[in-house]
């Protein structure tokens, strides 16, 4: 009986540790995705600017 209680306690503790590791990892993935979107917008602006300045009338 004591072994089962210790097992349940270890499952709860392990789950808590896993969540503490997982949430910052998910947050960093979203930050990386947002950074990539910002870089794509910046590259798009530069390309449009170059295209407008090199436009032949």
Coordinates of C-alpha atoms in Angstrom, one line a residue:
X1 CA 0.0 0.0 0.0
X2 CA 2.8 2.4 0.9
X3 CA 4.5 1.6 -2.4
X4 CA 1.4 2.6 -4.4
X5 CA 1.1 5.9 -2.4
X6 CA 4.8 6.7 -3.2
X7 CA 4.2 5.8 -6.8
X8 CA 1.2 8.2 -7.0
X9 CA 3.2 10.9 -5.3
X10 CA 6.0 10.4 -7.8
X11 CA 3.6 10.6 -10.8
X12 CA 2.2 13.9 -9.4
X13 CA 5.7 15.3 -8.8
X14 CA 7.0 14.2 -12.2
X15 CA 3.9 15.7 -14.0
X16 CA 4.5 19.0 -12.2
X17 CA 8.2 19.0 -13.2
X18 CA 7.2 18.2 -16.8
X19 CA 4.8 21.1 -16.9
X20 CA 7.4 23.5 -15.5
X21 CA 9.7 22.4 -18.3
X22 CA 7.0 22.3 -21.1
X23 CA 5.4 25.7 -20.6
X24 CA 8.6 27.8 -21.1
X25 CA 9.4 25.6 -24.1
X26 CA 6.0 26.3 -25.7
X27 CA 6.4 30.0 -25.0
X28 CA 9.8 30.1 -26.7
X29 CA 8.3 28.4 -29.7
X30 CA 5.6 31.1 -30.0
X31 CA 8.3 33.8 -29.5
X32 CA 10.3 32.2 -32.3
X33 CA 7.3 32.1 -34.6
X34 CA 6.5 35.7 -33.9
X35 CA 10.2 36.6 -34.6
X36 CA 10.0 34.8 -38.0
X37 CA 6.8 36.7 -38.9
X38 CA 8.5 40.0 -38.0
X39 CA 11.5 39.1 -40.2
X40 CA 9.3 38.1 -43.1
X41 CA 7.5 41.5 -42.9
X42 CA 10.8 43.3 -42.8
X43 CA 12.1 41.4 -45.8
X44 CA 8.9 42.0 -47.6
X45 CA 9.2 45.8 -47.0
X46 CA 12.8 45.8 -48.2
X47 CA 11.9 43.9 -51.4
X48 CA 8.9 46.2 -52.1
X49 CA 11.1 49.2 -51.5
X50 CA 13.8 47.9 -53.9
X51 CA 11.3 47.1 -56.5
X52 CA 9.7 50.5 -56.3
X53 CA 13.1 52.3 -56.5
X54 CA 14.3 50.1 -59.4
X55 CA 11.0 50.4 -61.3
X56 CA 11.4 51.4 -65.0
X57 CA 8.8 53.8 -66.2

